């Protein structure tokens, strides 16, 4: 068993635990590389099927390539896709810094979607190596009635015995690729032949390393035009993956505030 | 800087008392090995300046605002890091006592550990507790770092003094440190290269020690353990899903399902987006299998091969660390989660509460939050499990109270037998004989009903003495009565059995069967066996539920030991008899016996008189008829 096999087996185990424990669950499909890998892992776990809906909170500001990608693969993979629009910026806490406030629209849309579908659990493709507050996450992460994350009192989680007993009204986030790194993701995409949006590949000396909304995501300088070249580039870089994401950097605790409020 | 990604990273936990410098050590280590992303070091320096303090490398890990402000780690975190030799995942575990659950969450994942101890402060409560928990969790590769040597003026004497203290403590735990390294994390001494401010130290640097740790080996060569996680019905196939925890499985294998004890053959191993169907799978893989016939299979069952099957038992012993706000108490019930199995268990007893400070232990009826102890747990249903020393994956569990995970433990079976052999009838083609002489006819002829008086109690409680006298007095009254005890059973019927737990169980099973035959023949049988396990007596009762009467001959260990008619206690205390009931093996008191006879302050005749009255009341036809039936 090599490293990618081990990562895959663990993710499959987590997804199967979640599916066994929750009748009403959904998976976030943001169309980025991580969530594509996550959907792929679900098909591994359930032998070609995705036995729960995929969810997408639309800010209306994604790249056209992303919408095209969504249309094509939701049909090809035969998934049950639920799309909901995010509320306008005016409905979001004005005390947040601008980019953070913009990102918070997604949190609000997700809360509404969870309520509408009466979901007990949402599967999300975050990774520990992305950002320091994510490194402190649990695989099964309980949220309060208003989706907030109490990082001060997280449940113990060991020996793959996840928290699966909850008071009514508690909601849970499930993180099946928490233990993967950015490089692992690319190597797995390469090995499995997982389709991705081609904004990740270099055009005119620039490419996107991480995909979000058009107005708050910036491309990086890169000549990497293939998956192999991306892997080589990442093996040599020491630039943080999310350095192109504006809301992570507005204030020392901007991202922490977003996450405790329920952001992915 | 990147090494091969084919090999999984070594998982390393950093533990120790609060404020001994764990996060600083990690932050500095990442900085020194160029593992920090661009801008991170600058950000850390800026955060430190804003707070008006020297560069605080702990900020690399202490991601939360509250952690930076209070200077403590609240939750465990994970960070990737690599040396020239290999990749690592470092798990930073909080040292604060209040966050023990987070420390355990981190440490339970790890392949190796670094125990950080402050050179000035020395071993503290959490240093010891963390050491103990590492041992309990089965982490055997441990490096000790004596940190903040700068605050001890880099003195060799201080280092040697602490080294001796630490080695002594760890060896009492059965742990041996791979190395003890003097370090100053803040000054970057001893992490990557030899510490130039401590020329007296000739040993390896921290990174050299880490690089010498061995990566975990998947238990593919151990017996097969495949806990059933779920059963899917996709595309007309019924697929048993789960992760193989140890061993290998092949198509065509005959497999055993526990605890149902049924066997079936593996038809296929299923997968998606793979080139060819797999013919085998091994430890660590999450797979799906289909079976040759439709058996009832459900989550929680354990798949193994017929040979080397797991223990099947409803009672086991465990070393536990307790994280719950409410204490663990005798008589309380918790949900046990063991692999994918979930069952209610009751705390039958707490054998010891361990004091981590000096490694002494005490008895008690509760385990407080953050305490460690040894307990016996009992489930209603049979469980399939292993001893932790044989198979860590299926020999450990967590306990859930209400909605919360409140503890974890590792299993040992000392004194308790495998109960698997007793769950099935191996003989086939047998049919029950119908007698033309009914029990009623026999009872009428004898003047009393047949039955079993099952005397249980510790060695020396008075079982045999009472049984023999009771037999004598009943016979004199015209009863068909007979005593079964060790003397007439062990020399014949059970002459092939020893005194190991499994043998004792089989002996009691045979006695139960023989007693039933005697009782069916109309005889009043009095048995005199310690029969220490509740499960055995329950099984004897189930053979003939209407005729079985449990009699607890009760006397405390001290009284029995004072009598010691056969000199057995003396031998047991001297270590000449292993697993002696009441001394080194469990005795499970009856919960609802029909009769309890306290013998400590009574003569034999008084005890026998009590039982005579019970027999007259329950077995005699004369008296019952006289009573109007």
PDB file of C-alpha atoms in Angstrom, chain A residues 1-2 4-14 16 44-45 160 191, chain B residues 218-220 224-229 240-250 269-272 274 276-289 393:
ATOM      1  CA  UNK A   1       0.000   0.000   0.000  1.00  0.00           C
ATOM      2  CA  UNK A   2       1.543   3.336  -0.950  1.00  0.00           C
ATOM      3  CA  UNK A   4      -2.004   7.611  -1.861  1.00  0.00           C
ATOM      4  CA  UNK A   5      -3.641   4.219  -1.238  1.00  0.00           C
ATOM      5  CA  UNK A   6      -3.474   4.877   2.492  1.00  0.00           C
ATOM      6  CA  UNK A   7      -4.992   8.358   2.145  1.00  0.00           C
ATOM      7  CA  UNK A   8      -7.747   7.010  -0.092  1.00  0.00           C
ATOM      8  CA  UNK A   9      -8.573   4.116   2.256  1.00  0.00           C
ATOM      9  CA  UNK A  10      -8.893   6.473   5.213  1.00  0.00           C
ATOM     10  CA  UNK A  11     -11.147   8.885   3.296  1.00  0.00           C
ATOM     11  CA  UNK A  12     -13.341   6.020   2.140  1.00  0.00           C
ATOM     12  CA  UNK A  13     -13.605   4.827   5.742  1.00  0.00           C
ATOM     13  CA  UNK A  14     -14.688   8.304   6.895  1.00  0.00           C
ATOM     14  CA  UNK A  16     -18.751   5.267   4.908  1.00  0.00           C
ATOM     15  CA  UNK A  44     -14.829   4.926  -4.606  1.00  0.00           C
ATOM     16  CA  UNK A  45     -16.571   4.413  -1.270  1.00  0.00           C
ATOM     17  CA  UNK A 160     -11.189   6.563  14.196  1.00  0.00           C
ATOM     18  CA  UNK A 191      -3.097   8.859 -10.806  1.00  0.00           C
TER      19      UNK A 191
ATOM     20  CA  UNK B 218       0.829  -2.577   8.501  1.00  0.00           C
ATOM     21  CA  UNK B 219      -0.298  -5.718  10.347  1.00  0.00           C
ATOM     22  CA  UNK B 220      -0.804  -7.765   7.178  1.00  0.00           C
ATOM     23  CA  UNK B 224      -7.577 -11.420   9.643  1.00  0.00           C
ATOM     24  CA  UNK B 225      -9.837  -8.865  11.327  1.00  0.00           C
ATOM     25  CA  UNK B 226     -12.414  -7.240   9.100  1.00  0.00           C
ATOM     26  CA  UNK B 227     -15.095  -5.380  11.072  1.00  0.00           C
ATOM     27  CA  UNK B 228     -18.288  -4.917   9.091  1.00  0.00           C
ATOM     28  CA  UNK B 229     -18.851  -1.193   8.597  1.00  0.00           C
ATOM     29  CA  UNK B 240     -20.180  -5.982   2.777  1.00  0.00           C
ATOM     30  CA  UNK B 241     -18.153  -2.796   3.280  1.00  0.00           C
ATOM     31  CA  UNK B 242     -15.382  -2.172   5.756  1.00  0.00           C
ATOM     32  CA  UNK B 243     -11.707  -1.700   6.405  1.00  0.00           C
ATOM     33  CA  UNK B 244      -9.396  -4.646   6.947  1.00  0.00           C
ATOM     34  CA  UNK B 245      -7.724  -3.906  10.273  1.00  0.00           C
ATOM     35  CA  UNK B 246      -5.246  -6.776  10.088  1.00  0.00           C
ATOM     36  CA  UNK B 247      -4.356  -9.766   7.938  1.00  0.00           C
ATOM     37  CA  UNK B 248      -5.470 -10.568   4.402  1.00  0.00           C
ATOM     38  CA  UNK B 249      -8.605 -11.770   2.690  1.00  0.00           C
ATOM     39  CA  UNK B 250      -8.822 -13.632  -0.649  1.00  0.00           C
ATOM     40  CA  UNK B 269     -13.748  -8.254  -3.783  1.00  0.00           C
ATOM     41  CA  UNK B 270     -15.432  -5.195  -5.280  1.00  0.00           C
ATOM     42  CA  UNK B 271     -13.918  -1.878  -6.292  1.00  0.00           C
ATOM     43  CA  UNK B 272     -14.518   1.091  -8.585  1.00  0.00           C
ATOM     44  CA  UNK B 274      -9.590  -0.051 -10.877  1.00  0.00           C
ATOM     45  CA  UNK B 276      -8.817  -5.478 -12.805  1.00  0.00           C
ATOM     46  CA  UNK B 277     -10.967  -7.052 -10.079  1.00  0.00           C
ATOM     47  CA  UNK B 278      -8.919  -7.720  -6.970  1.00  0.00           C
ATOM     48  CA  UNK B 279      -8.321 -11.287  -5.835  1.00  0.00           C
ATOM     49  CA  UNK B 280      -7.091 -10.289  -2.410  1.00  0.00           C
ATOM     50  CA  UNK B 281      -6.948  -7.334  -0.050  1.00  0.00           C
ATOM     51  CA  UNK B 282      -4.959  -6.657   3.089  1.00  0.00           C
ATOM     52  CA  UNK B 283      -4.638  -4.585   6.249  1.00  0.00           C
ATOM     53  CA  UNK B 284      -5.357  -0.882   5.849  1.00  0.00           C
ATOM     54  CA  UNK B 285      -7.558  -1.216   2.774  1.00  0.00           C
ATOM     55  CA  UNK B 286     -11.184  -0.112   2.745  1.00  0.00           C
ATOM     56  CA  UNK B 287     -12.929  -2.712   0.615  1.00  0.00           C
ATOM     57  CA  UNK B 288     -16.261  -4.252  -0.289  1.00  0.00           C
ATOM     58  CA  UNK B 289     -16.814  -7.988  -0.572  1.00  0.00           C
ATOM     59  CA  UNK B 393      -6.871  -2.259  16.321  1.00  0.00           C
TER      60      UNK B 393
END
